[in-house]
Coordinates of C-alpha atoms and ligand atoms in Angstrom, one line a residue:
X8 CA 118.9 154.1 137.0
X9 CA 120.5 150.8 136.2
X10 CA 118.4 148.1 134.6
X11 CA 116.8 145.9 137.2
X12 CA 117.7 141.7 136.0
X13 CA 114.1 140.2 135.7
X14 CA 114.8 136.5 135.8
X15 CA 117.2 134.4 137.6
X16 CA 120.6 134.5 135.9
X17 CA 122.3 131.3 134.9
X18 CA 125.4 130.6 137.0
X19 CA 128.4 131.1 136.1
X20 CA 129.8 128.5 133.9
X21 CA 126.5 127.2 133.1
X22 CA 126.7 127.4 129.3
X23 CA 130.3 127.1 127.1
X24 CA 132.6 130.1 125.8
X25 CA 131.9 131.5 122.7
X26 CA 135.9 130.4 121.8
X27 CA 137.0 127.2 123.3
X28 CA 140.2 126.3 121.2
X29 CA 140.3 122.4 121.8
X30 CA 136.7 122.2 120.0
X31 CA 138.8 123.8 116.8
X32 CA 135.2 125.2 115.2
X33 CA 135.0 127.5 118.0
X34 CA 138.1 129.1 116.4
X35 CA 137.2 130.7 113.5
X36 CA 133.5 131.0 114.3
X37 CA 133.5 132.9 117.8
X38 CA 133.0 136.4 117.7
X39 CA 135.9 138.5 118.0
X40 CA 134.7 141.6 120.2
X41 CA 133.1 141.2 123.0
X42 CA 129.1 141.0 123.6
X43 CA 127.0 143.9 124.2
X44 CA 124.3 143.3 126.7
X45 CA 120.6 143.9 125.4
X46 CA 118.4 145.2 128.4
X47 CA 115.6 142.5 127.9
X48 CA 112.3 144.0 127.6
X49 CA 108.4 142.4 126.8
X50 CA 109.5 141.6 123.6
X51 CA 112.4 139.2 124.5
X52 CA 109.6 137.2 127.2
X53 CA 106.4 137.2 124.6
X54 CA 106.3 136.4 120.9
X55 CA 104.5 134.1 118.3
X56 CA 105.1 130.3 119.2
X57 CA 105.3 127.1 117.1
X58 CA 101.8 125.2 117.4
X59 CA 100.6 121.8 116.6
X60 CA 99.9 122.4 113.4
X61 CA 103.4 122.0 112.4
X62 CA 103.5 118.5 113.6
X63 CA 102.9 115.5 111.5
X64 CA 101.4 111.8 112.3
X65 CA 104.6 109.2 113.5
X66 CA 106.9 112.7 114.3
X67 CA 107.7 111.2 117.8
X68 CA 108.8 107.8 116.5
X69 CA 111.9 107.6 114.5
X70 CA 111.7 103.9 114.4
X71 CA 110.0 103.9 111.0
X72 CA 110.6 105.6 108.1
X73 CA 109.8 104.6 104.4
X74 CA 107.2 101.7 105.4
X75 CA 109.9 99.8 107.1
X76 CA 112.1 99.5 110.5
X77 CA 115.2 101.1 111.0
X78 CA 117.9 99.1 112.4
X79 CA 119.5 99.2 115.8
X80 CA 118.7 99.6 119.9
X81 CA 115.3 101.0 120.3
X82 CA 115.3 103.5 122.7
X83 CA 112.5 105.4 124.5
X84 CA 113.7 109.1 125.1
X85 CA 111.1 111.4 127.4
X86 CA 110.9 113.9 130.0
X87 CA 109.9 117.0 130.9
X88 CA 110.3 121.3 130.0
X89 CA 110.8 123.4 132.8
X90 CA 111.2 126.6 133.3
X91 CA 113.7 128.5 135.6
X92 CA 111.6 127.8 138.3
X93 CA 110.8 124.5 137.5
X94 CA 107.1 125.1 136.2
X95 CA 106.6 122.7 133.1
X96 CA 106.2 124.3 130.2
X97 CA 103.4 123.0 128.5
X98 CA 102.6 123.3 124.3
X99 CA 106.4 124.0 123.3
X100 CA 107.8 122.7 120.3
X101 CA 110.6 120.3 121.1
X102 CA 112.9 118.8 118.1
X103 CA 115.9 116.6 117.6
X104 CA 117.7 115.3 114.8
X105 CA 120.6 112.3 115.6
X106 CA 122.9 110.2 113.6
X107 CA 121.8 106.5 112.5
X108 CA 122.6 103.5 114.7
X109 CA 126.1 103.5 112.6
X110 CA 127.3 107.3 113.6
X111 CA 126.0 108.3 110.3
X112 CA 123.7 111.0 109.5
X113 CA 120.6 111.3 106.3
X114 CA 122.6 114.0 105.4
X115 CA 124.6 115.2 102.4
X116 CA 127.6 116.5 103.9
X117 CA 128.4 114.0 106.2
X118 CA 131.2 111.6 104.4
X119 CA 132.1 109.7 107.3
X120 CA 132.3 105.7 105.8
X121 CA 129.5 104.1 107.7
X122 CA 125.8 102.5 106.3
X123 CA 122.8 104.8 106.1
X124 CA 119.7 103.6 106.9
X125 CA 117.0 103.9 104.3
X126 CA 114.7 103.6 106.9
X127 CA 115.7 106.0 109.2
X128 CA 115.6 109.9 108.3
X129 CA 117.0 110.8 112.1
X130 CA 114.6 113.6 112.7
X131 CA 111.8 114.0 114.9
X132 CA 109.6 116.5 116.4
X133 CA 106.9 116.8 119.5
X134 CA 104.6 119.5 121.4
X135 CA 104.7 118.9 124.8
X136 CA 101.7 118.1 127.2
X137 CA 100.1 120.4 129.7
X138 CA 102.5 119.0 132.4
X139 CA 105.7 119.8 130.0
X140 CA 106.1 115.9 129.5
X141 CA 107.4 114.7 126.2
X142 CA 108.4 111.1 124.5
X143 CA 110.3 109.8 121.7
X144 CA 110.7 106.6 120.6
X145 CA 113.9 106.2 118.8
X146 CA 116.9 104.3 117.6
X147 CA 120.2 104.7 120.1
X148 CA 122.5 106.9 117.4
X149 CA 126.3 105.5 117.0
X150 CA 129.3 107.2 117.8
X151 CA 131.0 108.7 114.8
X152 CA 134.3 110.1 114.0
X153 CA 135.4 114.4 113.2
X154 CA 137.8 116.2 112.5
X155 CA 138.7 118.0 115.3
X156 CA 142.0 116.9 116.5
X157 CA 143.9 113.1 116.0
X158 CA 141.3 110.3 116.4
X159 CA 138.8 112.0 117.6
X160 CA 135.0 110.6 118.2
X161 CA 132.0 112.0 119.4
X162 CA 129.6 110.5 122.7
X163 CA 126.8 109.2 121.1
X164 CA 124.2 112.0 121.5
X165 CA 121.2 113.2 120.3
X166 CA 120.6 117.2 119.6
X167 CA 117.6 118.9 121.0
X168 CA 116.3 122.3 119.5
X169 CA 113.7 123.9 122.1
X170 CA 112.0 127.4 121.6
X171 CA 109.8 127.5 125.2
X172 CA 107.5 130.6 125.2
X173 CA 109.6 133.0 123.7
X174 CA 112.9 133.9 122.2
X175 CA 114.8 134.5 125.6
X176 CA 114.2 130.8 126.0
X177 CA 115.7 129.8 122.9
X178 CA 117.7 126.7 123.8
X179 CA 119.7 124.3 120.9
X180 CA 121.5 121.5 123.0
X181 CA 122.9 117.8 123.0
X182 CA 121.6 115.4 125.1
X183 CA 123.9 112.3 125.8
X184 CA 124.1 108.9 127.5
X185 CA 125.4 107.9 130.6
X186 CA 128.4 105.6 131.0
X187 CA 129.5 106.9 127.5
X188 CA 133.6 106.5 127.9
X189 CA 134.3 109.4 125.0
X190 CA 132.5 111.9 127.1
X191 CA 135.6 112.2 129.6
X192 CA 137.4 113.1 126.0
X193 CA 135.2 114.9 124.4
X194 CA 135.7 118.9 123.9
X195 CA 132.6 120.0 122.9
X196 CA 131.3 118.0 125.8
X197 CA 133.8 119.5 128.0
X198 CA 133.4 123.1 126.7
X199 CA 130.7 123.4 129.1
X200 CA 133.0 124.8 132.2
X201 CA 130.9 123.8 135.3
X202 CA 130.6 120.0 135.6
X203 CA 127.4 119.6 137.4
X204 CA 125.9 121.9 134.3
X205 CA 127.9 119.5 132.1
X206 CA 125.6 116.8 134.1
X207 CA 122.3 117.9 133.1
X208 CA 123.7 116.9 129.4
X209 CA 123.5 113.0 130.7
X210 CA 120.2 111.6 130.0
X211 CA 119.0 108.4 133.1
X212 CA 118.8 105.4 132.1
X213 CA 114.8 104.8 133.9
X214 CA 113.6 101.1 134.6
X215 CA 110.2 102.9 134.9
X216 CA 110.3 104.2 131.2
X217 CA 111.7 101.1 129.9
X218 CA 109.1 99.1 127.7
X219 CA 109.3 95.0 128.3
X220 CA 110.7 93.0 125.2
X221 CA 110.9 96.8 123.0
X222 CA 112.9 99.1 124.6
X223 CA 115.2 100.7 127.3
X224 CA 114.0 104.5 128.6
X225 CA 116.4 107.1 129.0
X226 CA 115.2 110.3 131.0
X227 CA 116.3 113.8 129.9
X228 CA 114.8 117.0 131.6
X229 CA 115.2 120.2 130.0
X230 CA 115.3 123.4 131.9
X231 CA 115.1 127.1 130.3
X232 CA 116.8 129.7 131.7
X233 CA 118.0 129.8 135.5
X234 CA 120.7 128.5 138.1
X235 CA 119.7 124.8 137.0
X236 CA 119.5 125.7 132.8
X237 CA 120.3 122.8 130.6
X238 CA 123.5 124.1 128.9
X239 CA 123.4 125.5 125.7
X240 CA 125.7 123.0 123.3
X241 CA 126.1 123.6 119.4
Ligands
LIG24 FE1 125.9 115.4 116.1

């Protein structure tokens, strides 16, 4: 008897090849035969989950670090976690980790020739509510240069690591900023093949969410699993 599917597949193009040659990691790291499909069973939908205890007072606002203010354009980031049929998921643990205002990261390896912030580490880290709502506030991260090909820069973006109720749901993605004129010139970006999948990468800039005199709000809903999935990006 053939294995029956037991959630509602992502469409086709949803999420980027394993190889994509213009993003020139993708070379050397993409597996070279192809996948072997895993019939999911219970233990791919149930699992141990990250909890609160994990989190840590000031984790949702990246705006201070070492007893002072990091520098640049405040930003509120916040939405919601849904599911494939877009039930929030409530109680997940949702991460991200950015570049400074300058395009540089806390981070040993990166070399790129821009100020770090001593007051900004770039990493933060929420639960989210019983509706599936979470919030950031953080500093808009800079664009910043690689080496993937002749004057190349990457959007400014912010990367999102989400583990929903179980390992099927596994999602590590990159949210970015509408407007943003590298995105049109960006492969990673553009690895994604379906472009209104590549859309759900685009946060919203949101009047509603923006704070008088602080900050502007920028919405980004996250969906795991299913025809509307937020891409996965690496
Ligand atoms: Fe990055």
């Amino acid at each position: 008897m053939m294995p029956r599917d037991i959630y509602n597949r992502e469409a086709p193009g949803a999420h980027p090849p394993y190889a994509y040659p213009e993003y020139v990691s993708t070379r050397k790291r993409a597996p070279i035969h192809a996948p072997i499909r895993i019939v999911q069973t219970l233990s791919e939908i149930t699992g141990p989950r990250f909890g609160r205890e994990l989190l840590r007072k000031g984790d949702d606002d990246l705006t201070r670090f070492n007893g002072s203010e990091a520098i640049g354009e405040r930003i509120i980031i916040a939405g919601r976690v849904l599911d494939e049929n877009a039930r929030p998921i409530p109680e997940t643990l949702v991460e991200i980790w950015q570049a400074n205002a300058a395009g540089r990261y806390a981070h040993e390896v990166d070399r790129h020739p821009a100020p770090l912030d001593p007051h900004f580490c770039g990493v933060g880290r929420v639960m989210t509510g019983r509706d599936g709502a979470y919030h950031f506030t953080t500093i808009k991260p800079g664009a910043y240069p690689y080496p993937n090909h002749y004057n190349a820069w990457r959007p400014q973006h912010i990367h999102f690591s989400l583990f929903g109720p179980c390992f099927a749901t596994r999602l590590v993605t990159q949210m970015y900023f509408p407007g943003d004129p590298l995105l049109k010139l960006d492969p990673i970006f553009n690895s994604v093949p379906d472009s209104d999948a590549r859309d759900r990468l685009i946060s919203h800039f949101d009047i509603d969410l923006t704070v008088p005199e602080y900050a502007l709000g920028y919405r980004f809903d996250l969906v795991l699993r299913g025809r509307s999935a937020t891409p996965m990006e690496t």
